[in-house]
Amino acid sequence: MSAKRITIGRTFSQTPVETEDSSNPVQTFVLYTGKRADFRFERVAAKEIEEKTFVDTDTNGRDQAGLTPESLKDIIRTIRLQQFFPAIGIRRGEQVEILDGSRRRAAALHCKTGLNILVTDADISAEEARKLAQDIQTAREHSLREIGMRLLALKAGGLSQKEIAQSQGLSPAKVTRALQAASVPGELLALFPNHAELTHPDYKALLIACEQLQESGQTLDTLIDGLAGKVDDVRASENLADDEIKNAILRYVRAESAALLKRSVKEKAVTTSLWSFADKDRYARKKSRGRSFSYEFNRQSKELQDELDRVIAATLKKHLAD
């Protein structure tokens, strides 16, 4: 007698739970708290997906900015014909929050086709939703940046990197790498059509470039503006594989940032005294270099510091608030 073949991958029960409406069977998931939640099948029309569904990155964990047509091409190729697995969602008022399936959602939006979702009306907390999303997300491993974005939320909540590593079952080195990846500005990552190709050394190189530019008084906008035409040409090439496109853009980023740093060295900082003090260790001055400027104070009273904080905050609010 042959042994029963083991099913590999994501599966759903083939025996629906009995309901009053047998045409719409129920799939039941058990949450980490022990609570059971019933999910029913829904089909959202193409023109209603953007309005009726949404993704909370804190819960879903997938970097939505990285869901480009290039990164979704495996799903785009098939979703026009069939959707092999439904997305998983929770009813939130008039909308459905997608716990699992944000890549399928993005592909459906791109292809202008409908989206199949298993939806629950159960009262599920944010933490239960996060845990459930982690349990059912098996389609594609989250990138280092996506892991880092989730860890940044924990860090912002007051946890140290050591505590984050312990709570998430990750090594301290993995936490450091993920946080570095998540710290790279989104504007710079937008240059790359497929974020899945980026490795930890790539993220680290991009982060170092950003930090050096900031320290030298150069802006990220200046770097990106200088790269625009070159990057467009690389992305438009049909003869380059995804990893070759990534490597070409990285070379341009390194070259352009090096040129900006070299230029900033020639632009010496101009120091302007704001007040004269008899004590040479006390000062109030402004430093300017290109488009960058800073104010520096030393050995000033706490009352003066507090007053400066209030004035700066009020001035920023006056000129920058929406």
PDB file of C-alpha atoms in Angstrom:
ATOM      1  CA  MET A   1       0.000   0.000   0.000  1.00  0.00           C
ATOM      2  CA  SER A   2       1.517   3.356  -1.038  1.00  0.00           C
ATOM      3  CA  ALA A   3       1.961   6.103   1.516  1.00  0.00           C
ATOM      4  CA  LYS A   4      -0.316   9.123   1.315  1.00  0.00           C
ATOM      5  CA  ARG A   5       1.338  12.019  -0.545  1.00  0.00           C
ATOM      6  CA  ILE A   6       2.084  14.985   1.712  1.00  0.00           C
ATOM      7  CA  THR A   7       0.727  18.326   0.523  1.00  0.00           C
ATOM      8  CA  ILE A   8       3.346  21.053   0.422  1.00  0.00           C
ATOM      9  CA  GLY A   9       2.585  24.780   0.527  1.00  0.00           C
ATOM     10  CA  ARG A  10      -0.444  26.818   1.499  1.00  0.00           C
ATOM     11  CA  THR A  11      -3.733  24.925   1.658  1.00  0.00           C
ATOM     12  CA  PHE A  12      -7.300  25.674   2.667  1.00  0.00           C
ATOM     13  CA  SER A  13      -9.858  23.269   4.010  1.00  0.00           C
ATOM     14  CA  GLN A  14     -11.665  21.339   1.300  1.00  0.00           C
ATOM     15  CA  THR A  15     -14.562  20.608   3.660  1.00  0.00           C
ATOM     16  CA  PRO A  16     -16.441  23.848   4.266  1.00  0.00           C
ATOM     17  CA  VAL A  17     -18.006  24.472   7.630  1.00  0.00           C
ATOM     18  CA  GLU A  18     -21.764  24.091   7.419  1.00  0.00           C
ATOM     19  CA  THR A  19     -23.555  27.404   7.112  1.00  0.00           C
ATOM     20  CA  GLU A  20     -27.033  28.561   6.258  1.00  0.00           C
ATOM     21  CA  ASP A  21     -25.678  29.745   2.905  1.00  0.00           C
ATOM     22  CA  SER A  22     -23.950  26.707   1.419  1.00  0.00           C
ATOM     23  CA  SER A  23     -23.030  28.694  -1.687  1.00  0.00           C
ATOM     24  CA  ASN A  24     -20.636  30.820   0.357  1.00  0.00           C
ATOM     25  CA  PRO A  25     -18.611  28.407   2.536  1.00  0.00           C
ATOM     26  CA  VAL A  26     -16.707  29.510   5.617  1.00  0.00           C
ATOM     27  CA  GLN A  27     -12.979  29.184   6.296  1.00  0.00           C
ATOM     28  CA  THR A  28     -12.170  29.334  10.015  1.00  0.00           C
ATOM     29  CA  PHE A  29      -8.808  30.529  11.368  1.00  0.00           C
ATOM     30  CA  VAL A  30      -7.716  30.228  15.003  1.00  0.00           C
ATOM     31  CA  LEU A  31      -5.965  33.356  16.304  1.00  0.00           C
ATOM     32  CA  TYR A  32      -2.981  33.250  18.643  1.00  0.00           C
ATOM     33  CA  THR A  33      -5.312  34.237  21.504  1.00  0.00           C
ATOM     34  CA  GLY A  34      -7.420  31.128  20.889  1.00  0.00           C
ATOM     35  CA  LYS A  35     -10.300  33.110  19.389  1.00  0.00           C
ATOM     36  CA  ARG A  36     -11.820  31.682  16.188  1.00  0.00           C
ATOM     37  CA  ALA A  37     -12.664  33.901  13.229  1.00  0.00           C
ATOM     38  CA  ASP A  38     -14.832  32.921  10.245  1.00  0.00           C
ATOM     39  CA  PHE A  39     -13.823  34.166   6.777  1.00  0.00           C
ATOM     40  CA  ARG A  40     -16.169  34.225   3.774  1.00  0.00           C
ATOM     41  CA  PHE A  41     -15.296  34.516   0.097  1.00  0.00           C
ATOM     42  CA  GLU A  42     -15.831  37.853  -1.676  1.00  0.00           C
ATOM     43  CA  ARG A  43     -14.991  39.055  -5.177  1.00  0.00           C
ATOM     44  CA  VAL A  44     -14.117  42.758  -5.425  1.00  0.00           C
ATOM     45  CA  ALA A  45     -14.546  44.263  -8.887  1.00  0.00           C
ATOM     46  CA  ALA A  46     -11.477  45.827 -10.501  1.00  0.00           C
ATOM     47  CA  LYS A  47     -12.854  49.372 -10.353  1.00  0.00           C
ATOM     48  CA  GLU A  48     -13.645  49.024  -6.622  1.00  0.00           C
ATOM     49  CA  ILE A  49     -10.369  47.557  -5.312  1.00  0.00           C
ATOM     50  CA  GLU A  50      -8.666  50.872  -4.553  1.00  0.00           C
ATOM     51  CA  GLU A  51     -11.753  52.304  -2.874  1.00  0.00           C
ATOM     52  CA  LYS A  52     -12.925  49.234  -0.941  1.00  0.00           C
ATOM     53  CA  THR A  53      -9.593  47.732   0.188  1.00  0.00           C
ATOM     54  CA  PHE A  54      -6.464  49.072   1.875  1.00  0.00           C
ATOM     55  CA  VAL A  55      -3.182  47.845   3.341  1.00  0.00           C
ATOM     56  CA  ASP A  56      -1.752  48.842   6.723  1.00  0.00           C
ATOM     57  CA  THR A  57       2.007  48.340   6.443  1.00  0.00           C
ATOM     58  CA  ASP A  58       2.348  47.985  10.222  1.00  0.00           C
ATOM     59  CA  THR A  59       0.084  44.933  10.054  1.00  0.00           C
ATOM     60  CA  ASN A  60       0.806  43.493   6.621  1.00  0.00           C
ATOM     61  CA  GLY A  61       4.535  44.169   6.753  1.00  0.00           C
ATOM     62  CA  ARG A  62       4.968  44.462   2.990  1.00  0.00           C
ATOM     63  CA  ASP A  63       6.672  47.617   1.696  1.00  0.00           C
ATOM     64  CA  GLN A  64       3.979  48.966  -0.630  1.00  0.00           C
ATOM     65  CA  ALA A  65       6.386  51.370  -2.331  1.00  0.00           C
ATOM     66  CA  GLY A  66       8.374  48.353  -3.491  1.00  0.00           C
ATOM     67  CA  LEU A  67       5.422  46.740  -5.279  1.00  0.00           C
ATOM     68  CA  THR A  68       6.447  47.840  -8.744  1.00  0.00           C
ATOM     69  CA  PRO A  69       5.382  46.061 -11.961  1.00  0.00           C
ATOM     70  CA  GLU A  70       8.902  44.609 -12.146  1.00  0.00           C
ATOM     71  CA  SER A  71       8.648  43.063  -8.670  1.00  0.00           C
ATOM     72  CA  LEU A  72       5.134  41.742  -9.379  1.00  0.00           C
ATOM     73  CA  LYS A  73       5.753  40.226 -12.796  1.00  0.00           C
ATOM     74  CA  ASP A  74       5.313  36.644 -11.505  1.00  0.00           C
ATOM     75  CA  ILE A  75       1.760  37.464 -10.338  1.00  0.00           C
ATOM     76  CA  ILE A  76       0.908  39.800 -13.210  1.00  0.00           C
ATOM     77  CA  ARG A  77       1.656  36.945 -15.611  1.00  0.00           C
ATOM     78  CA  THR A  78      -1.119  34.765 -14.129  1.00  0.00           C
ATOM     79  CA  ILE A  79      -3.662  36.946 -12.326  1.00  0.00           C
ATOM     80  CA  ARG A  80      -5.334  38.006 -15.572  1.00  0.00           C
ATOM     81  CA  LEU A  81      -6.302  34.335 -16.037  1.00  0.00           C
ATOM     82  CA  GLN A  82      -6.791  33.141 -12.460  1.00  0.00           C
ATOM     83  CA  GLN A  83      -5.979  33.970  -8.865  1.00  0.00           C
ATOM     84  CA  PHE A  84      -4.653  30.803  -7.269  1.00  0.00           C
ATOM     85  CA  PHE A  85      -5.141  31.878  -3.643  1.00  0.00           C
ATOM     86  CA  PRO A  86      -7.545  34.482  -2.237  1.00  0.00           C
ATOM     87  CA  ALA A  87      -6.226  37.408  -0.229  1.00  0.00           C
ATOM     88  CA  ILE A  88      -7.125  37.488   3.479  1.00  0.00           C
ATOM     89  CA  GLY A  89      -8.870  40.528   4.930  1.00  0.00           C
ATOM     90  CA  ILE A  90     -10.739  42.040   7.875  1.00  0.00           C
ATOM     91  CA  ARG A  91     -13.786  44.254   7.546  1.00  0.00           C
ATOM     92  CA  ARG A  92     -12.948  47.722   8.836  1.00  0.00           C
ATOM     93  CA  GLY A  93     -16.085  49.822   8.444  1.00  0.00           C
ATOM     94  CA  GLU A  94     -16.818  50.230   4.731  1.00  0.00           C
ATOM     95  CA  GLN A  95     -13.412  48.874   3.695  1.00  0.00           C
ATOM     96  CA  VAL A  96     -11.456  45.624   3.912  1.00  0.00           C
ATOM     97  CA  GLU A  97      -7.956  45.682   5.386  1.00  0.00           C
ATOM     98  CA  ILE A  98      -5.715  43.220   3.539  1.00  0.00           C
ATOM     99  CA  LEU A  99      -3.696  41.116   6.000  1.00  0.00           C
ATOM    100  CA  ASP A 100      -2.228  38.804   3.391  1.00  0.00           C
ATOM    101  CA  GLY A 101      -2.222  39.383  -0.359  1.00  0.00           C
ATOM    102  CA  SER A 102      -1.007  42.945  -0.861  1.00  0.00           C
ATOM    103  CA  ARG A 103       1.084  41.748  -3.822  1.00  0.00           C
ATOM    104  CA  ARG A 104      -2.017  40.180  -5.375  1.00  0.00           C
ATOM    105  CA  ARG A 105      -3.932  43.398  -4.681  1.00  0.00           C
ATOM    106  CA  ALA A 106      -1.231  45.516  -6.346  1.00  0.00           C
ATOM    107  CA  ALA A 107      -1.099  43.157  -9.333  1.00  0.00           C
ATOM    108  CA  ALA A 108      -4.890  43.268  -9.706  1.00  0.00           C
ATOM    109  CA  LEU A 109      -4.789  47.073  -9.676  1.00  0.00           C
ATOM    110  CA  HIS A 110      -2.060  47.046 -12.316  1.00  0.00           C
ATOM    111  CA  CYS A 111      -3.932  44.578 -14.544  1.00  0.00           C
ATOM    112  CA  LYS A 112      -7.356  46.140 -13.887  1.00  0.00           C
ATOM    113  CA  THR A 113      -8.850  42.808 -12.863  1.00  0.00           C
ATOM    114  CA  GLY A 114     -10.964  41.736  -9.872  1.00  0.00           C
ATOM    115  CA  LEU A 115      -9.595  40.459  -6.559  1.00  0.00           C
ATOM    116  CA  ASN A 116     -10.719  37.400  -4.570  1.00  0.00           C
ATOM    117  CA  ILE A 117     -10.633  37.880  -0.798  1.00  0.00           C
ATOM    118  CA  LEU A 118     -11.569  35.803   2.252  1.00  0.00           C
ATOM    119  CA  VAL A 119     -13.109  38.391   4.592  1.00  0.00           C
ATOM    120  CA  THR A 120     -14.053  38.254   8.263  1.00  0.00           C
ATOM    121  CA  ASP A 121     -16.395  40.543  10.191  1.00  0.00           C
ATOM    122  CA  ALA A 122     -14.934  39.353  13.505  1.00  0.00           C
ATOM    123  CA  ASP A 123     -13.654  41.902  16.017  1.00  0.00           C
ATOM    124  CA  ILE A 124      -9.914  41.302  15.676  1.00  0.00           C
ATOM    125  CA  SER A 125      -7.416  43.491  17.528  1.00  0.00           C
ATOM    126  CA  ALA A 126      -4.398  45.069  15.842  1.00  0.00           C
ATOM    127  CA  GLU A 127      -2.045  42.624  17.576  1.00  0.00           C
ATOM    128  CA  GLU A 128      -4.195  39.621  16.614  1.00  0.00           C
ATOM    129  CA  ALA A 129      -4.206  40.887  13.027  1.00  0.00           C
ATOM    130  CA  ARG A 130      -0.401  41.249  13.004  1.00  0.00           C
ATOM    131  CA  LYS A 131       0.104  37.735  14.371  1.00  0.00           C
ATOM    132  CA  LEU A 132      -2.394  36.255  11.911  1.00  0.00           C
ATOM    133  CA  ALA A 133      -0.742  38.062   9.006  1.00  0.00           C
ATOM    134  CA  GLN A 134       2.651  36.627  10.008  1.00  0.00           C
ATOM    135  CA  ASP A 135       1.169  33.122  10.257  1.00  0.00           C
ATOM    136  CA  ILE A 136      -0.439  33.086   6.807  1.00  0.00           C
ATOM    137  CA  GLN A 137       2.111  35.040   4.759  1.00  0.00           C
ATOM    138  CA  THR A 138       3.903  32.270   2.905  1.00  0.00           C
ATOM    139  CA  ALA A 139       3.803  33.457  -0.718  1.00  0.00           C
ATOM    140  CA  ARG A 140       7.125  35.299  -0.663  1.00  0.00           C
ATOM    141  CA  GLU A 141       9.539  35.976   2.182  1.00  0.00           C
ATOM    142  CA  HIS A 142       9.594  39.598   3.252  1.00  0.00           C
ATOM    143  CA  SER A 143      12.629  41.579   2.192  1.00  0.00           C
ATOM    144  CA  LEU A 144      15.222  42.820   4.657  1.00  0.00           C
ATOM    145  CA  ARG A 145      13.743  46.329   4.383  1.00  0.00           C
ATOM    146  CA  GLU A 146      10.209  45.107   5.063  1.00  0.00           C
ATOM    147  CA  ILE A 147      11.413  43.297   8.180  1.00  0.00           C
ATOM    148  CA  GLY A 148      13.259  46.448   9.200  1.00  0.00           C
ATOM    149  CA  MET A 149      10.174  48.627   8.801  1.00  0.00           C
ATOM    150  CA  ARG A 150       8.329  46.360  11.219  1.00  0.00           C
ATOM    151  CA  LEU A 151      11.272  46.504  13.643  1.00  0.00           C
ATOM    152  CA  LEU A 152      11.434  50.311  13.409  1.00  0.00           C
ATOM    153  CA  ALA A 153       7.895  50.423  14.795  1.00  0.00           C
ATOM    154  CA  LEU A 154       9.041  48.315  17.759  1.00  0.00           C
ATOM    155  CA  LYS A 155      12.076  50.552  18.264  1.00  0.00           C
ATOM    156  CA  ALA A 156       9.863  53.634  18.169  1.00  0.00           C
ATOM    157  CA  GLY A 157       7.764  51.954  20.856  1.00  0.00           C
ATOM    158  CA  GLY A 158      10.747  52.019  23.219  1.00  0.00           C
ATOM    159  CA  LEU A 159      12.347  48.597  22.715  1.00  0.00           C
ATOM    160  CA  SER A 160      16.134  48.332  22.468  1.00  0.00           C
ATOM    161  CA  GLN A 161      17.704  46.381  19.614  1.00  0.00           C
ATOM    162  CA  LYS A 162      18.536  43.581  22.043  1.00  0.00           C
ATOM    163  CA  GLU A 163      14.914  43.426  23.220  1.00  0.00           C
ATOM    164  CA  ILE A 164      13.691  43.490  19.606  1.00  0.00           C
ATOM    165  CA  ALA A 165      15.978  40.572  18.715  1.00  0.00           C
ATOM    166  CA  GLN A 166      14.721  38.534  21.676  1.00  0.00           C
ATOM    167  CA  SER A 167      11.028  39.277  21.088  1.00  0.00           C
ATOM    168  CA  GLN A 168      11.193  38.536  17.345  1.00  0.00           C
ATOM    169  CA  GLY A 169      13.470  35.505  17.499  1.00  0.00           C
ATOM    170  CA  LEU A 170      16.138  37.237  15.388  1.00  0.00           C
ATOM    171  CA  SER A 171      19.880  37.545  15.830  1.00  0.00           C
ATOM    172  CA  PRO A 172      21.211  40.978  16.870  1.00  0.00           C
ATOM    173  CA  ALA A 173      23.105  41.128  13.547  1.00  0.00           C
ATOM    174  CA  LYS A 174      19.877  40.504  11.585  1.00  0.00           C
ATOM    175  CA  VAL A 175      18.131  43.279  13.539  1.00  0.00           C
ATOM    176  CA  THR A 176      20.964  45.708  12.775  1.00  0.00           C
ATOM    177  CA  ARG A 177      20.928  44.843   9.072  1.00  0.00           C
ATOM    178  CA  ALA A 178      17.150  45.136   8.839  1.00  0.00           C
ATOM    179  CA  LEU A 179      17.082  48.510  10.607  1.00  0.00           C
ATOM    180  CA  GLN A 180      19.797  49.815   8.284  1.00  0.00           C
ATOM    181  CA  ALA A 181      17.763  48.708   5.254  1.00  0.00           C
ATOM    182  CA  ALA A 182      14.632  50.379   6.619  1.00  0.00           C
ATOM    183  CA  SER A 183      16.543  53.626   7.234  1.00  0.00           C
ATOM    184  CA  VAL A 184      17.373  54.191   3.552  1.00  0.00           C
ATOM    185  CA  PRO A 185      15.127  57.045   2.296  1.00  0.00           C
ATOM    186  CA  GLY A 186      12.254  55.925   0.108  1.00  0.00           C
ATOM    187  CA  GLU A 187      13.083  58.572  -2.496  1.00  0.00           C
ATOM    188  CA  LEU A 188      16.430  56.883  -3.142  1.00  0.00           C
ATOM    189  CA  LEU A 189      14.929  53.382  -3.270  1.00  0.00           C
ATOM    190  CA  ALA A 190      12.394  54.608  -5.831  1.00  0.00           C
ATOM    191  CA  LEU A 191      15.272  54.627  -8.336  1.00  0.00           C
ATOM    192  CA  PHE A 192      15.311  50.810  -8.233  1.00  0.00           C
ATOM    193  CA  PRO A 193      12.458  49.052 -10.074  1.00  0.00           C
ATOM    194  CA  ASN A 194      12.757  45.789  -8.098  1.00  0.00           C
ATOM    195  CA  HIS A 195      13.631  46.151  -4.416  1.00  0.00           C
ATOM    196  CA  ALA A 196      13.864  42.375  -4.026  1.00  0.00           C
ATOM    197  CA  GLU A 197      17.235  42.521  -5.794  1.00  0.00           C
ATOM    198  CA  LEU A 198      18.768  44.736  -3.107  1.00  0.00           C
ATOM    199  CA  THR A 199      21.026  42.968  -0.602  1.00  0.00           C
ATOM    200  CA  HIS A 200      22.306  44.094   2.782  1.00  0.00           C
ATOM    201  CA  PRO A 201      25.600  45.468   1.311  1.00  0.00           C
ATOM    202  CA  ASP A 202      23.490  47.428  -1.199  1.00  0.00           C
ATOM    203  CA  TYR A 203      21.304  48.956   1.526  1.00  0.00           C
ATOM    204  CA  LYS A 204      24.370  49.729   3.627  1.00  0.00           C
ATOM    205  CA  ALA A 205      26.098  51.464   0.697  1.00  0.00           C
ATOM    206  CA  LEU A 206      22.991  53.562   0.016  1.00  0.00           C
ATOM    207  CA  LEU A 207      22.654  54.517   3.684  1.00  0.00           C
ATOM    208  CA  ILE A 208      26.318  55.520   3.915  1.00  0.00           C
ATOM    209  CA  ALA A 209      25.950  57.656   0.777  1.00  0.00           C
ATOM    210  CA  CYS A 210      22.936  59.435   2.310  1.00  0.00           C
ATOM    211  CA  GLU A 211      24.757  60.066   5.600  1.00  0.00           C
ATOM    212  CA  GLN A 212      27.859  61.410   3.853  1.00  0.00           C
ATOM    213  CA  LEU A 213      25.794  63.740   1.704  1.00  0.00           C
ATOM    214  CA  GLN A 214      23.988  65.053   4.769  1.00  0.00           C
ATOM    215  CA  GLU A 215      27.232  65.621   6.641  1.00  0.00           C
ATOM    216  CA  SER A 216      28.716  67.492   3.676  1.00  0.00           C
ATOM    217  CA  GLY A 217      25.698  69.763   3.326  1.00  0.00           C
ATOM    218  CA  GLN A 218      24.478  68.218   0.067  1.00  0.00           C
ATOM    219  CA  THR A 219      20.839  67.188  -0.356  1.00  0.00           C
ATOM    220  CA  LEU A 220      19.318  63.917  -1.493  1.00  0.00           C
ATOM    221  CA  ASP A 221      17.262  65.828  -4.062  1.00  0.00           C
ATOM    222  CA  THR A 222      20.476  67.057  -5.688  1.00  0.00           C
ATOM    223  CA  LEU A 223      21.731  63.480  -5.957  1.00  0.00           C
ATOM    224  CA  ILE A 224      18.478  62.168  -7.422  1.00  0.00           C
ATOM    225  CA  ASP A 225      18.195  65.051  -9.892  1.00  0.00           C
ATOM    226  CA  GLY A 226      21.701  64.304 -11.124  1.00  0.00           C
ATOM    227  CA  LEU A 227      20.814  60.650 -11.675  1.00  0.00           C
ATOM    228  CA  ALA A 228      17.427  61.072 -13.360  1.00  0.00           C
ATOM    229  CA  GLY A 229      18.382  60.715 -17.023  1.00  0.00           C
ATOM    230  CA  LYS A 230      20.923  57.922 -16.488  1.00  0.00           C
ATOM    231  CA  VAL A 231      18.557  55.852 -14.358  1.00  0.00           C
ATOM    232  CA  ASP A 232      15.720  56.268 -16.864  1.00  0.00           C
ATOM    233  CA  ASP A 233      17.971  54.931 -19.620  1.00  0.00           C
ATOM    234  CA  VAL A 234      18.960  51.884 -17.556  1.00  0.00           C
ATOM    235  CA  ARG A 235      15.387  51.073 -16.571  1.00  0.00           C
ATOM    236  CA  ALA A 236      14.243  51.385 -20.179  1.00  0.00           C
ATOM    237  CA  SER A 237      16.811  48.837 -21.396  1.00  0.00           C
ATOM    238  CA  GLU A 238      15.220  45.553 -22.469  1.00  0.00           C
ATOM    239  CA  ASN A 239      18.541  43.695 -22.609  1.00  0.00           C
ATOM    240  CA  LEU A 240      19.353  43.891 -18.895  1.00  0.00           C
ATOM    241  CA  ALA A 241      18.236  41.438 -16.202  1.00  0.00           C
ATOM    242  CA  ASP A 242      16.884  42.757 -12.884  1.00  0.00           C
ATOM    243  CA  ASP A 243      20.199  42.281 -11.075  1.00  0.00           C
ATOM    244  CA  GLU A 244      22.089  44.032 -13.878  1.00  0.00           C
ATOM    245  CA  ILE A 245      19.714  46.998 -13.681  1.00  0.00           C
ATOM    246  CA  LYS A 246      20.242  47.183  -9.925  1.00  0.00           C
ATOM    247  CA  ASN A 247      24.039  47.030 -10.254  1.00  0.00           C
ATOM    248  CA  ALA A 248      24.070  49.722 -12.951  1.00  0.00           C
ATOM    249  CA  ILE A 249      21.964  52.095 -10.845  1.00  0.00           C
ATOM    250  CA  LEU A 250      24.168  51.445  -7.809  1.00  0.00           C
ATOM    251  CA  ARG A 251      27.241  52.378  -9.849  1.00  0.00           C
ATOM    252  CA  TYR A 252      25.592  55.635 -10.881  1.00  0.00           C
ATOM    253  CA  VAL A 253      24.620  56.399  -7.266  1.00  0.00           C
ATOM    254  CA  ARG A 254      28.188  55.843  -6.074  1.00  0.00           C
ATOM    255  CA  ALA A 255      29.677  57.935  -8.864  1.00  0.00           C
ATOM    256  CA  GLU A 256      27.228  60.829  -8.459  1.00  0.00           C
ATOM    257  CA  SER A 257      27.497  60.910  -4.657  1.00  0.00           C
ATOM    258  CA  ALA A 258      31.311  60.871  -4.908  1.00  0.00           C
ATOM    259  CA  ALA A 259      31.164  63.817  -7.315  1.00  0.00           C
ATOM    260  CA  LEU A 260      28.892  65.753  -4.957  1.00  0.00           C
ATOM    261  CA  LEU A 261      31.166  65.039  -1.990  1.00  0.00           C
ATOM    262  CA  LYS A 262      34.186  66.203  -3.956  1.00  0.00           C
ATOM    263  CA  ARG A 263      32.336  69.383  -4.873  1.00  0.00           C
ATOM    264  CA  SER A 264      31.335  70.023  -1.247  1.00  0.00           C
ATOM    265  CA  VAL A 265      34.964  69.806  -0.100  1.00  0.00           C
ATOM    266  CA  LYS A 266      35.732  72.796  -2.321  1.00  0.00           C
ATOM    267  CA  GLU A 267      32.837  74.704  -0.763  1.00  0.00           C
ATOM    268  CA  LYS A 268      34.273  75.729   2.594  1.00  0.00           C
ATOM    269  CA  ALA A 269      31.910  76.440   5.431  1.00  0.00           C
ATOM    270  CA  VAL A 270      31.317  80.122   6.178  1.00  0.00           C
ATOM    271  CA  THR A 271      31.102  80.926   9.900  1.00  0.00           C
ATOM    272  CA  THR A 272      29.231  84.027  11.056  1.00  0.00           C
ATOM    273  CA  SER A 273      29.353  85.189  14.669  1.00  0.00           C
ATOM    274  CA  LEU A 274      25.935  86.000  16.122  1.00  0.00           C
ATOM    275  CA  TRP A 275      27.216  87.509  19.410  1.00  0.00           C
ATOM    276  CA  SER A 276      30.540  88.499  20.951  1.00  0.00           C
ATOM    277  CA  PHE A 277      31.568  87.091  24.337  1.00  0.00           C
ATOM    278  CA  ALA A 278      34.493  87.958  26.579  1.00  0.00           C
ATOM    279  CA  ASP A 279      34.977  84.256  27.337  1.00  0.00           C
ATOM    280  CA  LYS A 280      36.523  82.583  24.269  1.00  0.00           C
ATOM    281  CA  ASP A 281      34.832  79.242  25.143  1.00  0.00           C
ATOM    282  CA  ARG A 282      31.385  80.807  24.783  1.00  0.00           C
ATOM    283  CA  TYR A 283      29.943  81.387  21.329  1.00  0.00           C
ATOM    284  CA  ALA A 284      26.797  81.821  19.266  1.00  0.00           C
ATOM    285  CA  ARG A 285      27.400  81.387  15.548  1.00  0.00           C
ATOM    286  CA  LYS A 286      25.955  80.286  12.236  1.00  0.00           C
ATOM    287  CA  LYS A 287      27.696  77.958   9.776  1.00  0.00           C
ATOM    288  CA  SER A 288      26.749  77.857   6.086  1.00  0.00           C
ATOM    289  CA  ARG A 289      27.918  75.594   3.270  1.00  0.00           C
ATOM    290  CA  GLY A 290      26.015  75.591   0.014  1.00  0.00           C
ATOM    291  CA  ARG A 291      22.339  75.026   0.783  1.00  0.00           C
ATOM    292  CA  SER A 292      23.072  73.703   4.258  1.00  0.00           C
ATOM    293  CA  PHE A 293      23.304  75.806   7.419  1.00  0.00           C
ATOM    294  CA  SER A 294      23.383  75.260  11.172  1.00  0.00           C
ATOM    295  CA  TYR A 295      23.426  77.299  14.387  1.00  0.00           C
ATOM    296  CA  GLU A 296      25.923  76.516  17.126  1.00  0.00           C
ATOM    297  CA  PHE A 297      25.906  77.611  20.768  1.00  0.00           C
ATOM    298  CA  ASN A 298      28.260  76.772  23.613  1.00  0.00           C
ATOM    299  CA  ARG A 299      28.120  77.432  27.361  1.00  0.00           C
ATOM    300  CA  GLN A 300      24.756  79.194  27.262  1.00  0.00           C
ATOM    301  CA  SER A 301      22.186  79.249  30.042  1.00  0.00           C
ATOM    302  CA  LYS A 302      19.285  76.806  30.256  1.00  0.00           C
ATOM    303  CA  GLU A 303      16.888  79.752  30.034  1.00  0.00           C
ATOM    304  CA  LEU A 304      18.428  80.833  26.711  1.00  0.00           C
ATOM    305  CA  GLN A 305      18.250  77.270  25.354  1.00  0.00           C
ATOM    306  CA  ASP A 306      14.573  77.002  26.276  1.00  0.00           C
ATOM    307  CA  GLU A 307      13.785  80.367  24.687  1.00  0.00           C
ATOM    308  CA  LEU A 308      15.615  79.402  21.483  1.00  0.00           C
ATOM    309  CA  ASP A 309      13.702  76.100  21.350  1.00  0.00           C
ATOM    310  CA  ARG A 310      10.377  77.942  21.591  1.00  0.00           C
ATOM    311  CA  VAL A 311      11.297  80.524  18.949  1.00  0.00           C
ATOM    312  CA  ILE A 312      12.618  77.888  16.512  1.00  0.00           C
ATOM    313  CA  ALA A 313       9.535  75.686  16.969  1.00  0.00           C
ATOM    314  CA  ALA A 314       7.200  78.650  16.405  1.00  0.00           C
ATOM    315  CA  THR A 315       9.129  79.793  13.326  1.00  0.00           C
ATOM    316  CA  LEU A 316       9.130  76.311  11.775  1.00  0.00           C
ATOM    317  CA  LYS A 317       5.401  75.980  12.394  1.00  0.00           C
ATOM    318  CA  LYS A 318       4.754  79.378  10.818  1.00  0.00           C
ATOM    319  CA  HIS A 319       6.647  78.626   7.617  1.00  0.00           C
ATOM    320  CA  LEU A 320       6.330  74.847   7.180  1.00  0.00           C
ATOM    321  CA  ALA A 321       2.986  73.747   8.657  1.00  0.00           C
ATOM    322  CA  ASP A 322       0.327  72.770   6.104  1.00  0.00           C
TER     323      ASP A 322
END
